Amino acid sequence: MKKITKARDLHELLQRSRSKGRTIGFVPTMGALHEGHLSLVRAARRENDVVVVSIFVNKLQFGPKEDFKKYPRPWRRDLALLRGEKVDFVFMPLHEEMYSEGPKLGTVPNLNWGQSPVLCAKYRPGHFEGVATVVAKFFNIVRPDRAYFGAKDYQQVKVIEGLNRDLNFHIKIRMLPTVREKDGLAMSSRNQYLTPEERRRARSLFETLFGVRERLGKGARNLKAVRLSAIQRLKRNVNQVQYFEIVDPETLRPLGKAQSKMVAAAACFVGKTRLIDNVIIRVRG
Ligand code: AMP
């Protein structure tokens, strides 16, 4: 496994692989790796000749009051885990390498949410623009055949799919299922912020989402009632429910009526930690 910090170096090494006809799989991460990340790395390893993982805590996607500074950076452990997965290249650029002069006006993708921002975009202004910017840069540096993302960040996958389409990257965007702790909590680098007491309460996020999936699966069709009772339930356990929506899987807009495929997505604070999760729901008729 080669650790690379310069974009140009990585680009040139991968150019060599590509000229030999090797396929490239890419997994972007912010490090503090867990089984969720590793499931993406394993899929990339299965499906490509060369596997590239980036570890970069992208300042551009954090709000001024968010956790950029305290975001965990256990890089020795991360590197050991990636070595164990037989990753070929780890790209760990410094902030200055990615944004030497700061992103210039007009080079940051301008995301179009239609009438108004939805889900996390409403509460984290600039977040997805920051994500889209860094991922577009990574896509140009790596030029992967396939790029791997987790369903845990469903909205992010939709943003990346749009970016891929709009800018003609022609990369296969692969979305892999959310990996969960034994009790169901979605794995996240941010779970380590939780105290033991908060950790117990955090379960209710996925429990509520799975509850909604079950009710709809059993034939409930009044989305308004299902949503309101889910919010009530979640409120009993978390400090603040930021949103809880049942949305169309593509537009991410809240649904008035049930349809065959839906996504229930929620964000809440447990203590000071913001957690998100979602479930994909398929119903008959
Ligand atoms: P992050 O390091 O949080 O930026 O995440 C890097 C990638 O790992 C993103 O595509 C995430 O969606 C994915 N990911 C994070 N947590 C999970 C999880 N629990 N299961 C599956 N994928 C995940």
mmCIF file of N, CA, C and O and ligand atoms in Angstrom, residues 27-40 54-56 61 71 127 131 148-154 156-157 160 174-181 185-191 276-277, ligand 1:
data_model
loop_
_atom_site.group_PDB
_atom_site.id
_atom_site.type_symbol
_atom_site.label_atom_id
_atom_site.label_comp_id
_atom_site.label_asym_id
_atom_site.label_seq_id
_atom_site.Cartn_x
_atom_site.Cartn_y
_atom_site.Cartn_z
ATOM 1 N N VAL A 27 -12.780 4.940 -3.069
ATOM 2 C CA VAL A 27 -13.620 5.123 -1.870
ATOM 3 C C VAL A 27 -13.182 6.395 -1.139
ATOM 4 O O VAL A 27 -12.140 6.407 -0.483
ATOM 5 N N PRO A 28 -13.961 7.470 -1.257
ATOM 6 C CA PRO A 28 -13.620 8.678 -0.496
ATOM 7 C C PRO A 28 -14.105 8.582 0.955
ATOM 8 O O PRO A 28 -15.245 8.166 1.193
ATOM 9 N N THR A 29 -13.251 8.955 1.897
ATOM 10 C CA THR A 29 -13.639 8.941 3.318
ATOM 11 C C THR A 29 -13.020 10.148 4.030
ATOM 12 O O THR A 29 -12.117 10.792 3.506
ATOM 13 N N MET A 30 -13.504 10.365 5.257
ATOM 14 C CA MET A 30 -12.862 11.355 6.118
ATOM 15 C C MET A 30 -12.070 10.654 7.231
ATOM 16 O O MET A 30 -11.719 11.279 8.236
ATOM 17 N N GLY A 31 -11.820 9.365 7.056
ATOM 18 C CA GLY A 31 -11.050 8.632 8.061
ATOM 19 C C GLY A 31 -11.885 8.272 9.274
ATOM 20 O O GLY A 31 -13.113 8.300 9.213
ATOM 21 N N ALA A 32 -11.210 7.918 10.383
ATOM 22 C CA ALA A 32 -11.880 7.356 11.570
ATOM 23 C C ALA A 32 -12.717 6.163 11.106
ATOM 24 O O ALA A 32 -13.932 6.088 11.326
ATOM 25 N N LEU A 33 -12.029 5.253 10.450
ATOM 26 C CA LEU A 33 -12.698 4.191 9.699
ATOM 27 C C LEU A 33 -13.370 3.171 10.616
ATOM 28 O O LEU A 33 -12.883 2.870 11.697
ATOM 29 N N HIS A 34 -14.506 2.672 10.136
ATOM 30 C CA HIS A 34 -15.235 1.611 10.829
ATOM 31 C C HIS A 34 -15.711 0.614 9.775
ATOM 32 O O HIS A 34 -15.406 0.781 8.580
ATOM 33 N N GLU A 35 -16.492 -0.371 10.218
ATOM 34 C CA GLU A 35 -16.927 -1.436 9.305
ATOM 35 C C GLU A 35 -17.745 -0.892 8.126
ATOM 36 O O GLU A 35 -17.773 -1.510 7.067
ATOM 37 N N GLY A 36 -18.419 0.229 8.313
ATOM 38 C CA GLY A 36 -19.176 0.836 7.212
ATOM 39 C C GLY A 36 -18.239 1.212 6.075
ATOM 40 O O GLY A 36 -18.458 0.854 4.914
ATOM 41 N N HIS A 37 -17.160 1.921 6.434
ATOM 42 C CA HIS A 37 -16.160 2.283 5.421
ATOM 43 C C HIS A 37 -15.547 1.013 4.802
ATOM 44 O O HIS A 37 -15.356 0.933 3.591
ATOM 45 N N LEU A 38 -15.241 0.056 5.674
ATOM 46 C CA LEU A 38 -14.531 -1.127 5.176
ATOM 47 C C LEU A 38 -15.403 -1.946 4.231
ATOM 48 O O LEU A 38 -14.885 -2.593 3.317
ATOM 49 N N SER A 39 -16.734 -1.888 4.422
ATOM 50 C CA SER A 39 -17.608 -2.609 3.487
ATOM 51 C C SER A 39 -17.483 -2.007 2.083
ATOM 52 O O SER A 39 -17.540 -2.725 1.082
ATOM 53 N N LEU A 40 -17.272 -0.698 2.022
ATOM 54 C CA LEU A 40 -17.090 -0.043 0.709
ATOM 55 C C LEU A 40 -15.749 -0.450 0.111
ATOM 56 O O LEU A 40 -15.636 -0.739 -1.088
ATOM 57 N N SER A 54 -9.362 7.613 -0.208
ATOM 58 C CA SER A 54 -8.876 8.908 0.267
ATOM 59 C C SER A 54 -9.300 9.106 1.717
ATOM 60 O O SER A 54 -10.383 8.660 2.131
ATOM 61 N N ILE A 55 -8.411 9.717 2.473
ATOM 62 C CA ILE A 55 -8.723 10.150 3.841
ATOM 63 C C ILE A 55 -8.478 11.652 3.865
ATOM 64 O O ILE A 55 -7.342 12.104 3.729
ATOM 65 N N PHE A 56 -9.551 12.394 3.984
ATOM 66 C CA PHE A 56 -9.418 13.850 3.927
ATOM 67 C C PHE A 56 -10.589 14.468 4.678
ATOM 68 O O PHE A 56 -11.746 14.267 4.298
ATOM 69 N N GLN A 61 -16.820 21.285 3.799
ATOM 70 C CA GLN A 61 -18.166 20.757 3.998
ATOM 71 C C GLN A 61 -18.661 20.900 5.439
ATOM 72 O O GLN A 61 -19.736 20.415 5.770
ATOM 73 N N TYR A 71 -13.139 16.588 14.840
ATOM 74 C CA TYR A 71 -13.393 15.356 14.087
ATOM 75 C C TYR A 71 -12.235 14.384 14.309
ATOM 76 O O TYR A 71 -11.069 14.761 14.197
ATOM 77 N N HIS A 127 -23.032 22.591 2.963
ATOM 78 C CA HIS A 127 -22.431 21.270 3.202
ATOM 79 C C HIS A 127 -22.279 20.466 1.912
ATOM 80 O O HIS A 127 -21.185 20.010 1.574
ATOM 81 N N VAL A 131 -19.114 19.022 -0.266
ATOM 82 C CA VAL A 131 -18.943 17.611 -0.624
ATOM 83 C C VAL A 131 -18.752 17.482 -2.139
ATOM 84 O O VAL A 131 -17.833 16.817 -2.624
ATOM 85 N N TYR A 148 -17.462 4.372 -4.614
ATOM 86 C CA TYR A 148 -18.294 3.664 -3.633
ATOM 87 C C TYR A 148 -18.746 4.591 -2.521
ATOM 88 O O TYR A 148 -17.931 5.285 -1.908
ATOM 89 N N PHE A 149 -20.057 4.553 -2.256
ATOM 90 C CA PHE A 149 -20.649 5.412 -1.237
ATOM 91 C C PHE A 149 -21.640 4.600 -0.406
ATOM 92 O O PHE A 149 -22.179 3.600 -0.874
ATOM 93 N N GLY A 150 -21.889 5.070 0.826
ATOM 94 C CA GLY A 150 -22.781 4.344 1.721
ATOM 95 C C GLY A 150 -24.195 4.905 1.699
ATOM 96 O O GLY A 150 -24.398 6.126 1.644
ATOM 97 N N ALA A 151 -25.175 4.003 1.766
ATOM 98 C CA ALA A 151 -26.582 4.415 1.824
ATOM 99 C C ALA A 151 -26.871 5.195 3.108
ATOM 100 O O ALA A 151 -27.857 5.931 3.182
ATOM 101 N N LYS A 152 -26.020 5.058 4.104
ATOM 102 C CA LYS A 152 -26.136 5.841 5.349
ATOM 103 C C LYS A 152 -26.303 7.333 5.028
ATOM 104 O O LYS A 152 -27.053 8.041 5.673
ATOM 105 N N ASP A 153 -25.562 7.792 4.017
ATOM 106 C CA ASP A 153 -25.656 9.188 3.589
ATOM 107 C C ASP A 153 -26.398 9.231 2.248
ATOM 108 O O ASP A 153 -25.836 9.573 1.216
ATOM 109 N N TYR A 154 -27.670 8.844 2.300
ATOM 110 C CA TYR A 154 -28.448 8.664 1.080
ATOM 111 C C TYR A 154 -28.491 9.938 0.243
ATOM 112 O O TYR A 154 -28.313 9.907 -0.981
ATOM 113 N N GLN A 156 -26.387 12.319 0.155
ATOM 114 C CA GLN A 156 -25.069 12.536 -0.440
ATOM 115 C C GLN A 156 -24.917 11.727 -1.732
ATOM 116 O O GLN A 156 -24.392 12.225 -2.740
ATOM 117 N N VAL A 157 -25.399 10.484 -1.710
ATOM 118 C CA VAL A 157 -25.305 9.649 -2.915
ATOM 119 C C VAL A 157 -26.075 10.302 -4.061
ATOM 120 O O VAL A 157 -25.603 10.329 -5.203
ATOM 121 N N ILE A 160 -24.053 13.114 -5.448
ATOM 122 C CA ILE A 160 -22.927 12.614 -6.251
ATOM 123 C C ILE A 160 -23.421 12.076 -7.602
ATOM 124 O O ILE A 160 -22.790 12.292 -8.642
ATOM 125 N N ARG A 174 -21.577 3.450 -7.036
ATOM 126 C CA ARG A 174 -22.138 2.274 -6.351
ATOM 127 C C ARG A 174 -22.560 2.668 -4.937
ATOM 128 O O ARG A 174 -21.755 3.220 -4.188
ATOM 129 N N MET A 175 -23.803 2.367 -4.598
ATOM 130 C CA MET A 175 -24.295 2.652 -3.242
ATOM 131 C C MET A 175 -24.414 1.337 -2.478
ATOM 132 O O MET A 175 -25.097 0.422 -2.928
ATOM 133 N N LEU A 176 -23.737 1.257 -1.332
ATOM 134 C CA LEU A 176 -23.785 0.028 -0.532
ATOM 135 C C LEU A 176 -24.608 0.232 0.737
ATOM 136 O O LEU A 176 -24.691 1.349 1.252
ATOM 137 N N PRO A 177 -25.205 -0.886 1.222
ATOM 138 C CA PRO A 177 -26.115 -0.767 2.373
ATOM 139 C C PRO A 177 -25.427 -0.221 3.627
ATOM 140 O O PRO A 177 -24.223 -0.403 3.813
ATOM 141 N N THR A 178 -26.208 0.403 4.475
ATOM 142 C CA THR A 178 -25.726 0.928 5.753
ATOM 143 C C THR A 178 -25.304 -0.225 6.663
ATOM 144 O O THR A 178 -26.068 -1.172 6.857
ATOM 145 N N VAL A 179 -24.102 -0.130 7.192
ATOM 146 C CA VAL A 179 -23.635 -1.131 8.153
ATOM 147 C C VAL A 179 -23.985 -0.633 9.549
ATOM 148 O O VAL A 179 -23.771 0.547 9.870
ATOM 149 N N ARG A 180 -24.537 -1.531 10.371
ATOM 150 C CA ARG A 180 -25.055 -1.145 11.686
ATOM 151 C C ARG A 180 -24.345 -1.863 12.825
ATOM 152 O O ARG A 180 -23.814 -2.951 12.631
ATOM 153 N N GLU A 181 -24.382 -1.225 13.993
ATOM 154 C CA GLU A 181 -23.919 -1.891 15.209
ATOM 155 C C GLU A 181 -24.909 -3.025 15.526
ATOM 156 O O GLU A 181 -26.006 -3.060 14.974
ATOM 157 N N LEU A 185 -27.885 0.682 15.600
ATOM 158 C CA LEU A 185 -27.409 2.051 15.352
ATOM 159 C C LEU A 185 -26.472 2.051 14.129
ATOM 160 O O LEU A 185 -25.558 1.232 14.045
ATOM 161 N N ALA A 186 -26.718 2.971 13.203
ATOM 162 C CA ALA A 186 -25.855 3.058 12.018
ATOM 163 C C ALA A 186 -24.445 3.430 12.459
ATOM 164 O O ALA A 186 -24.264 4.343 13.272
ATOM 165 N N MET A 187 -23.464 2.705 11.949
ATOM 166 C CA MET A 187 -22.081 3.049 12.295
ATOM 167 C C MET A 187 -21.749 4.431 11.755
ATOM 168 O O MET A 187 -22.143 4.785 10.651
ATOM 169 N N SER A 188 -21.029 5.200 12.571
ATOM 170 C CA SER A 188 -20.630 6.542 12.172
ATOM 171 C C SER A 188 -19.405 6.932 12.979
ATOM 172 O O SER A 188 -19.293 6.580 14.161
ATOM 173 N N SER A 189 -18.516 7.669 12.337
ATOM 174 C CA SER A 189 -17.337 8.150 13.061
ATOM 175 C C SER A 189 -17.765 9.047 14.217
ATOM 176 O O SER A 189 -17.018 9.224 15.174
ATOM 177 N N ARG A 190 -18.953 9.621 14.107
ATOM 178 C CA ARG A 190 -19.415 10.545 15.150
ATOM 179 C C ARG A 190 -20.011 9.827 16.358
ATOM 180 O O ARG A 190 -20.231 10.458 17.389
ATOM 181 N N ASN A 191 -20.260 8.509 16.248
ATOM 182 C CA ASN A 191 -20.839 7.799 17.395
ATOM 183 C C ASN A 191 -19.914 7.853 18.602
ATOM 184 O O ASN A 191 -20.364 7.775 19.733
ATOM 185 N N ILE A 276 -27.600 11.117 11.774
ATOM 186 C CA ILE A 276 -28.581 10.935 10.698
ATOM 187 C C ILE A 276 -28.709 9.445 10.399
ATOM 188 O O ILE A 276 -27.797 8.657 10.681
ATOM 189 N N ASP A 277 -29.856 9.096 9.839
ATOM 190 C CA ASP A 277 -30.060 7.709 9.418
ATOM 191 C C ASP A 277 -31.232 7.698 8.445
ATOM 192 O O ASP A 277 -31.965 8.694 8.332
HETATM 193 P P1 AMP B 1 -17.328 9.632 5.852
HETATM 194 O O1 AMP B 1 -15.978 9.193 6.280
HETATM 195 O O2 AMP B 1 -18.301 9.798 6.975
HETATM 196 O O3 AMP B 1 -17.298 10.807 4.907
HETATM 197 O O4 AMP B 1 -17.930 8.439 5.007
HETATM 198 C C1 AMP B 1 -17.258 7.930 3.884
HETATM 199 C C2 AMP B 1 -18.159 6.970 3.159
HETATM 200 O O5 AMP B 1 -18.519 5.898 4.026
HETATM 201 C C3 AMP B 1 -19.473 7.621 2.712
HETATM 202 O O6 AMP B 1 -19.808 7.130 1.420
HETATM 203 C C4 AMP B 1 -20.447 7.144 3.744
HETATM 204 O O7 AMP B 1 -21.771 7.083 3.283
HETATM 205 C C5 AMP B 1 -19.915 5.753 4.035
HETATM 206 N N1 AMP B 1 -20.398 5.291 5.324
HETATM 207 C C6 AMP B 1 -20.314 5.929 6.521
HETATM 208 N N2 AMP B 1 -20.929 5.209 7.480
HETATM 209 C C7 AMP B 1 -21.425 4.100 6.880
HETATM 210 C C8 AMP B 1 -22.164 2.974 7.339
HETATM 211 N N3 AMP B 1 -22.534 2.833 8.594
HETATM 212 N N4 AMP B 1 -22.491 2.021 6.444
HETATM 213 C C9 AMP B 1 -22.135 2.154 5.134
HETATM 214 N N5 AMP B 1 -21.432 3.184 4.648
HETATM 215 C C10 AMP B 1 -21.084 4.144 5.502
#
